[in-house]
Short mmCIF file of C-alpha atoms in Angstrom, two decimals:
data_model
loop_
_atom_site.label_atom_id
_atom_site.label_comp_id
_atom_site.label_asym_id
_atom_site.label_seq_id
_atom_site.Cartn_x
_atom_site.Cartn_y
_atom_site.Cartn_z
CA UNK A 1 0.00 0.00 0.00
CA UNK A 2 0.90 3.49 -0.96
CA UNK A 3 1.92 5.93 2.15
CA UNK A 4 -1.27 6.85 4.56
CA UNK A 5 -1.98 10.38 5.45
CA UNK A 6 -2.26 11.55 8.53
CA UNK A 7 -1.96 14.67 10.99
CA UNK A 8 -0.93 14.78 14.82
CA UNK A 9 -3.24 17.02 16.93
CA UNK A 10 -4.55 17.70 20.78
CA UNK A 11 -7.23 19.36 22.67
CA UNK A 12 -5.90 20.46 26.41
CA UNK A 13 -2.97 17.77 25.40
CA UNK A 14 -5.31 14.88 24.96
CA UNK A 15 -3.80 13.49 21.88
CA UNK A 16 -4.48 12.23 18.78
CA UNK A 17 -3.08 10.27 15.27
CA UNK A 18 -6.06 11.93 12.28
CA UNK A 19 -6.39 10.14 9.52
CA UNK A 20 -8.31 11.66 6.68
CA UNK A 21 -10.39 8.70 5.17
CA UNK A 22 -13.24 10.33 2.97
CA UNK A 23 -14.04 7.18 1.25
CA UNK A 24 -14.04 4.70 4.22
CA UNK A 25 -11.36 2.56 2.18
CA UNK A 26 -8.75 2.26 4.94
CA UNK A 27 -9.52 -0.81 7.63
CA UNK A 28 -9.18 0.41 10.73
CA UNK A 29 -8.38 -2.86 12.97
CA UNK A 30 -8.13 -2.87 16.86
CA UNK A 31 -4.51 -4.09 16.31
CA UNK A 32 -3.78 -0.98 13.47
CA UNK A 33 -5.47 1.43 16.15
CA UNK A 34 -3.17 0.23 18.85
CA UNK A 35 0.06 -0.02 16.91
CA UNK A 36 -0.53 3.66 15.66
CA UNK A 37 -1.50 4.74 19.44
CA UNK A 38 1.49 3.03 20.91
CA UNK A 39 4.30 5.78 21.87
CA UNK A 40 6.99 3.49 21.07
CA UNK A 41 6.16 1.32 18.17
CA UNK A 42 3.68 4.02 16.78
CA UNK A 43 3.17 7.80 16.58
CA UNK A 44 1.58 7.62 20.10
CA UNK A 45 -1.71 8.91 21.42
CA UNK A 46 -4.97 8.82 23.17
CA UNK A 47 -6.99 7.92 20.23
CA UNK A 48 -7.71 7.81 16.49
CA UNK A 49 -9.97 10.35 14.58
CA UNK A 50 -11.02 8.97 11.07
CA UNK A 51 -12.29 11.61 8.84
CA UNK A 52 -15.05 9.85 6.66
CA UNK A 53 -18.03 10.60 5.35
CA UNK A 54 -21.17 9.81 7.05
CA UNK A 55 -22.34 7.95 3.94
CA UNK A 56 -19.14 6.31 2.80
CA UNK A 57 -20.57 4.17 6.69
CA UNK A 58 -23.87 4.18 6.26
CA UNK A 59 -24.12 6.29 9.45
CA UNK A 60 -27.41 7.68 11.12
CA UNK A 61 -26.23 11.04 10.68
CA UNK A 62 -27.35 14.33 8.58
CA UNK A 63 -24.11 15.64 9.05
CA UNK A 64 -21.69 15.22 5.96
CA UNK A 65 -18.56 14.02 7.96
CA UNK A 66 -18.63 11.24 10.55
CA UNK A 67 -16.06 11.34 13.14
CA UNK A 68 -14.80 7.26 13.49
CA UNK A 69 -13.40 7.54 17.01
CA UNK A 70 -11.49 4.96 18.67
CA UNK A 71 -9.66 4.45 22.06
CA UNK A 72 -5.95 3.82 22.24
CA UNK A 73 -6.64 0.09 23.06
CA UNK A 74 -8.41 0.17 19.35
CA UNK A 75 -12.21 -0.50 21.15
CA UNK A 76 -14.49 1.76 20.04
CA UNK A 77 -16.11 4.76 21.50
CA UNK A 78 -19.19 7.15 21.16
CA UNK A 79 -17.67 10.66 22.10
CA UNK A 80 -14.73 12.55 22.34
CA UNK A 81 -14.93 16.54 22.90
CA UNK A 82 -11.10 17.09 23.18
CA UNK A 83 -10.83 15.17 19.85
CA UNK A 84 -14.28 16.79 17.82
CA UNK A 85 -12.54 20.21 18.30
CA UNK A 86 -9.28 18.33 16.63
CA UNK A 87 -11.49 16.91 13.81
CA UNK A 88 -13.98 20.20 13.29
CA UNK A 89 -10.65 22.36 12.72
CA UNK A 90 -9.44 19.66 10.12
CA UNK A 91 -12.41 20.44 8.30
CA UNK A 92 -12.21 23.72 8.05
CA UNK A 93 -8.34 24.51 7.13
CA UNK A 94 -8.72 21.63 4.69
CA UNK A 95 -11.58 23.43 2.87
CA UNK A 96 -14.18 20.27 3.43
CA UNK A 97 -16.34 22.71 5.33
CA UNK A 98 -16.72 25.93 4.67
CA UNK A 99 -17.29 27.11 8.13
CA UNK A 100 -17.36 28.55 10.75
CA UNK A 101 -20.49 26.74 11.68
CA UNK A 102 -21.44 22.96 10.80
CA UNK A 103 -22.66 19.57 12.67
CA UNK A 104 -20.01 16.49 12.72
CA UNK A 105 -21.25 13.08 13.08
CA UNK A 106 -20.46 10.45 16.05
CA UNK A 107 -21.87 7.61 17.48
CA UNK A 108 -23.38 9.38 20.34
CA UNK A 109 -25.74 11.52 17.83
CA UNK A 110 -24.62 14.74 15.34
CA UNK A 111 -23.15 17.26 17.51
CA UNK A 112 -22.62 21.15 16.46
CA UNK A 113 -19.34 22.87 16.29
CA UNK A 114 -18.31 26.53 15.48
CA UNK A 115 -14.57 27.16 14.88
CA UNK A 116 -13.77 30.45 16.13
CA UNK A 117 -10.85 33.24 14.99
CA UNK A 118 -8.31 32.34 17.27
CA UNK A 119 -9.05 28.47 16.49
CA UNK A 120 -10.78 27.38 19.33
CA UNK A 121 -13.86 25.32 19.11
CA UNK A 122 -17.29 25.17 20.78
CA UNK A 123 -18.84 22.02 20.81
CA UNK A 124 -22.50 21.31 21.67
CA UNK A 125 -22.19 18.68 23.76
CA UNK A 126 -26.19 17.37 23.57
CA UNK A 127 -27.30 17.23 27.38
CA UNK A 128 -25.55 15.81 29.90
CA UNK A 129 -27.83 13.27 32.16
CA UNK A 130 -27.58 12.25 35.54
CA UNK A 131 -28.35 8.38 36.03
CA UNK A 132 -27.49 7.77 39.75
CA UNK A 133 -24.94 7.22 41.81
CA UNK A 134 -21.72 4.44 42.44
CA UNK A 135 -18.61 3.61 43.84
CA UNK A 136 -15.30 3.29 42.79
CA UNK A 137 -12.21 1.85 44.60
CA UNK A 138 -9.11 4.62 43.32
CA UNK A 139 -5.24 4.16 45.42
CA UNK A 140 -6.87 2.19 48.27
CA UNK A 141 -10.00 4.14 49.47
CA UNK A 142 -13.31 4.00 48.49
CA UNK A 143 -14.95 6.74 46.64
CA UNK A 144 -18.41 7.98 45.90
CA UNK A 145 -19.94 9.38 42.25
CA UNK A 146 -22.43 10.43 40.23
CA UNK A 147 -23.04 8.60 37.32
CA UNK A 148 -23.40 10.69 34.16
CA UNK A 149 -24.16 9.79 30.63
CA UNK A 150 -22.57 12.44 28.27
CA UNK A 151 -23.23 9.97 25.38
CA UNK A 152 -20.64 7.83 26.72
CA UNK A 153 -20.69 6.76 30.73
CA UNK A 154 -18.91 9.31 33.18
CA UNK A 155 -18.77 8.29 37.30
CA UNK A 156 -17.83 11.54 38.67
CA UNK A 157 -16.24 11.90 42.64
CA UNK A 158 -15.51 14.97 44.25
CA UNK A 159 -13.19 15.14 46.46
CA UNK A 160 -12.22 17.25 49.56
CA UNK A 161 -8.04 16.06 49.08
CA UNK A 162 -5.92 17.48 46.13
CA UNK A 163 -6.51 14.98 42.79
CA UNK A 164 -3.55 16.10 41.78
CA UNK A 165 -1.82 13.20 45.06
CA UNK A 166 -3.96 10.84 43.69
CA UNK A 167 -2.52 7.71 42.04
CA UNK A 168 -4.09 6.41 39.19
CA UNK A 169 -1.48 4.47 37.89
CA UNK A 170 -3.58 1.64 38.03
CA UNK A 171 -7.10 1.33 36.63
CA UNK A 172 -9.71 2.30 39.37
CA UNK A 173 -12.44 -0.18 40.08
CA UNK A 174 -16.20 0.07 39.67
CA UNK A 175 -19.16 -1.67 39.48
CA UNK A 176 -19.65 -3.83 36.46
CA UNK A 177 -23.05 -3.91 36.82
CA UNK A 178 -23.80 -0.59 36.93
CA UNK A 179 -21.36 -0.05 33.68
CA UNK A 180 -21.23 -3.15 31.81
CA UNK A 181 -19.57 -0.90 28.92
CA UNK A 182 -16.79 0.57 30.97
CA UNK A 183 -16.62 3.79 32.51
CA UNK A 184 -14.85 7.04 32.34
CA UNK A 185 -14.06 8.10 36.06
CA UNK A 186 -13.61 11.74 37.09
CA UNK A 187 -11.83 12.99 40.32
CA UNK A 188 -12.87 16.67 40.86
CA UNK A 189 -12.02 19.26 43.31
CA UNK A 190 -13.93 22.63 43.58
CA UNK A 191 -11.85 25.73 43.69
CA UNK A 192 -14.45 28.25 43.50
CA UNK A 193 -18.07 28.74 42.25
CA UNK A 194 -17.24 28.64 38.80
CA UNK A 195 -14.16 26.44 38.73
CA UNK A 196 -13.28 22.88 39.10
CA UNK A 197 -9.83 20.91 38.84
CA UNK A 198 -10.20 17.48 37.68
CA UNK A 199 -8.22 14.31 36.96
CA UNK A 200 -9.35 11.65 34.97
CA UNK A 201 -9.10 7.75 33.89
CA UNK A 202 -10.20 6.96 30.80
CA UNK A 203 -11.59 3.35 29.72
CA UNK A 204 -9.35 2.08 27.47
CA UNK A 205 -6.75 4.25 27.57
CA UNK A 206 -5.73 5.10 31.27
CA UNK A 207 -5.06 8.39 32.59
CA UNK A 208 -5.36 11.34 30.27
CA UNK A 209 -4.27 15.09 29.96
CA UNK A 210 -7.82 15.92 29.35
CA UNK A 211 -11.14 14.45 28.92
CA UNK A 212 -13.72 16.54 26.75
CA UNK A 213 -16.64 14.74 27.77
CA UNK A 214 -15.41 14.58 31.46
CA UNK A 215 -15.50 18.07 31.58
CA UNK A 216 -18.27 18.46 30.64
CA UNK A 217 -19.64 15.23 33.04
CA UNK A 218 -17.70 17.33 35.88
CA UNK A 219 -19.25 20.68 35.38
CA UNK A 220 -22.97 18.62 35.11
CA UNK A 221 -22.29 16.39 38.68
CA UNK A 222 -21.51 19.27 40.94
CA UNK A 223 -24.43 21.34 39.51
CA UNK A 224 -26.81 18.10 40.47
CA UNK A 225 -24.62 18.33 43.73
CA UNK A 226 -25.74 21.83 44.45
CA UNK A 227 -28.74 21.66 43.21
CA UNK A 228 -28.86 23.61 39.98
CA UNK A 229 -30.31 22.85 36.44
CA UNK A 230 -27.66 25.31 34.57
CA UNK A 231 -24.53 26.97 35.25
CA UNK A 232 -21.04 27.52 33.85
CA UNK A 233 -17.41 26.55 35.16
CA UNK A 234 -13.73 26.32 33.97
CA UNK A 235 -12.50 23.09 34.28
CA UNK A 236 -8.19 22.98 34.98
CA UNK A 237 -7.22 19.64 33.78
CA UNK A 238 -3.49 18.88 33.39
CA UNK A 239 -3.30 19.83 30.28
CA UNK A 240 -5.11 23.14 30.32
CA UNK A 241 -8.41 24.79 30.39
CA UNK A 242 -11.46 24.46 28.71
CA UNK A 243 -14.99 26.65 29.55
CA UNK A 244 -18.40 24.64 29.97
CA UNK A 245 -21.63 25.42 30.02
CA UNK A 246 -25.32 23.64 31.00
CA UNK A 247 -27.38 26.00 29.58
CA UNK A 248 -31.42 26.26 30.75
CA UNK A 249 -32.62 24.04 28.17
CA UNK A 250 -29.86 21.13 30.11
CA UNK A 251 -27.70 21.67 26.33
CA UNK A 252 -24.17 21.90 27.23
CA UNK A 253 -21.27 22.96 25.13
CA UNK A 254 -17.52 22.35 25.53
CA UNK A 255 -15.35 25.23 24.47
CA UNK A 256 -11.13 24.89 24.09
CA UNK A 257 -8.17 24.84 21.98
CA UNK A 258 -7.62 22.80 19.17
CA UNK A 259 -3.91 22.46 18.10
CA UNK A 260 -1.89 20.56 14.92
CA UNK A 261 1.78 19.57 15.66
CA UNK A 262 2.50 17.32 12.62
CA UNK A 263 1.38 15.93 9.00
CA UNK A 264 3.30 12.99 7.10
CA UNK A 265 2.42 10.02 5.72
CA UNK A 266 2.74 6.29 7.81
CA UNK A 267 4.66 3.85 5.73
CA UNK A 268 2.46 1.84 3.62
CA UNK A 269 4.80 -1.32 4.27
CA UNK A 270 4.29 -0.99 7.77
CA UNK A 271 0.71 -0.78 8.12
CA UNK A 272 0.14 -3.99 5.64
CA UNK A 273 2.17 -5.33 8.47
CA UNK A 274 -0.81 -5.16 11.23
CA UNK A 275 -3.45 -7.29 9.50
#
């Protein structure tokens, strides 16, 4: 096979390998996925973003581009709102959407972006529900949540003790039966009225710089905590700062930087190897 596009990007330094795929004609294995997430024998990242069009896949979307998402362990995933702003700023410097304004497809349901001047993106981020509560078991203690579906499953557990001592250097438990699909778990301190720090473990991946739909998950769990419907926050995750809000109507939307740091091509030779 020929060389393989591709482009290197991050949201708040949650990472990610791009691959622009318009046709759906690459196969995208688990083992391919992980190779090319793998920060040794890869490029390295959280994830891969195939750029494809919603009806090269048959997808139940009205949007024109589909964003194929998948977790660095190659399973695959609903949601990402660190890696949409990645993908929506593809579209627009490549000249597949005009912009500024447009809707890109995922698995969770066609979400709306707007690419701003200084290229950050806001992403609506449909409406974050609360579905109960859980435990989780994170270095040695026992922790409570609230469970939050952002399209994909969030357990969220604020904390009184700096996140930042906690170690997550090995996968926190949880209850199965509550999320038989894995979970996303969120360790959040409250700094003020309208900010939060957080930390987060994602499935399939392990600890991350940032978590788009965490924020968000974050921001919605301590308004349920407090007892409000809406509100805003910064969220400081480790690697940076994005801005949510929960608007009146329960819509939220995830606004932060979207960055490029490479382009090339992967060796054809090398990905015929991974079948």
């Amino acid at each position: 096979m020929a060389g393989i596009e591709f482009l290197k990007g991050h949201g708040t330094q949650n990472d990610f390998v791009l691959l622009p795929d318009p046709a759906g004609s690459l196969e995208l294995t688990p083992r391919r996925v992980a190779a090319l997430c793998d920060r040794q024998r890869g490029l390295g990242a959280d994830g891969v973003l195939r750029v494809v069009r919603s009806a090269a896949l048959d997808a139940d979307s009205a949007a024109e581009w589909f964003m194929d998402y998948r977790n660095a362990d190659g399973s695959i995933a609903e949601m990402c709102g660190n890696g949409v702003r990645v993908f929506a700023r593809y579209l627009v410097e490549s000249g597949l959407e005009a912009g500024p304004e447009f809707a890109v497809g995922s698995r969770a349901g066609d979400r709306p972006v707007r690419v701003h001047d200084d290229l950050s993106v806001t992403v609506g981020m449909g409406r974050p529900t609360v579905t109960g509560t859980s435990v989780a078991v994170v270095d040695g203690r026992q922790v409570s949540g609230v469970a939050v579906d952002v399209g994909n499953p969030h357990l969220v557990s604020v904390l009184d003790d700096d996140v930042r001592a906690l170690d997550l250097r090995e996968p926190p438990r949880y209850d199965s039966e509550v999320f038989p699909e894995g979970v996303n778990i969120e360790f959040v301190n409250l700094l003020g009225p309208e900010l939060l720090r957080m930390r987060v473990h994602e499935r399939g991946v392990g600890e991350t710089r940032a978590c788009g739909t965490g924020t968000v998950a974050a921001v919605a769990a301590t308004l349920h905590l407090r007892g409000d419907d809406s509100g805003e926050s910064a969220v400081e995750i480790p690697g940076g700062r994005v801005a949510v809000t929960v608007g009146s109507d329960g819509g939220a939307t995830l606004t932060g930087p979207a960055v490029f740091v490479a382009r090339g091509e992967l060796e054809g030779v090398w990905w015929d190897s991974l079948t």
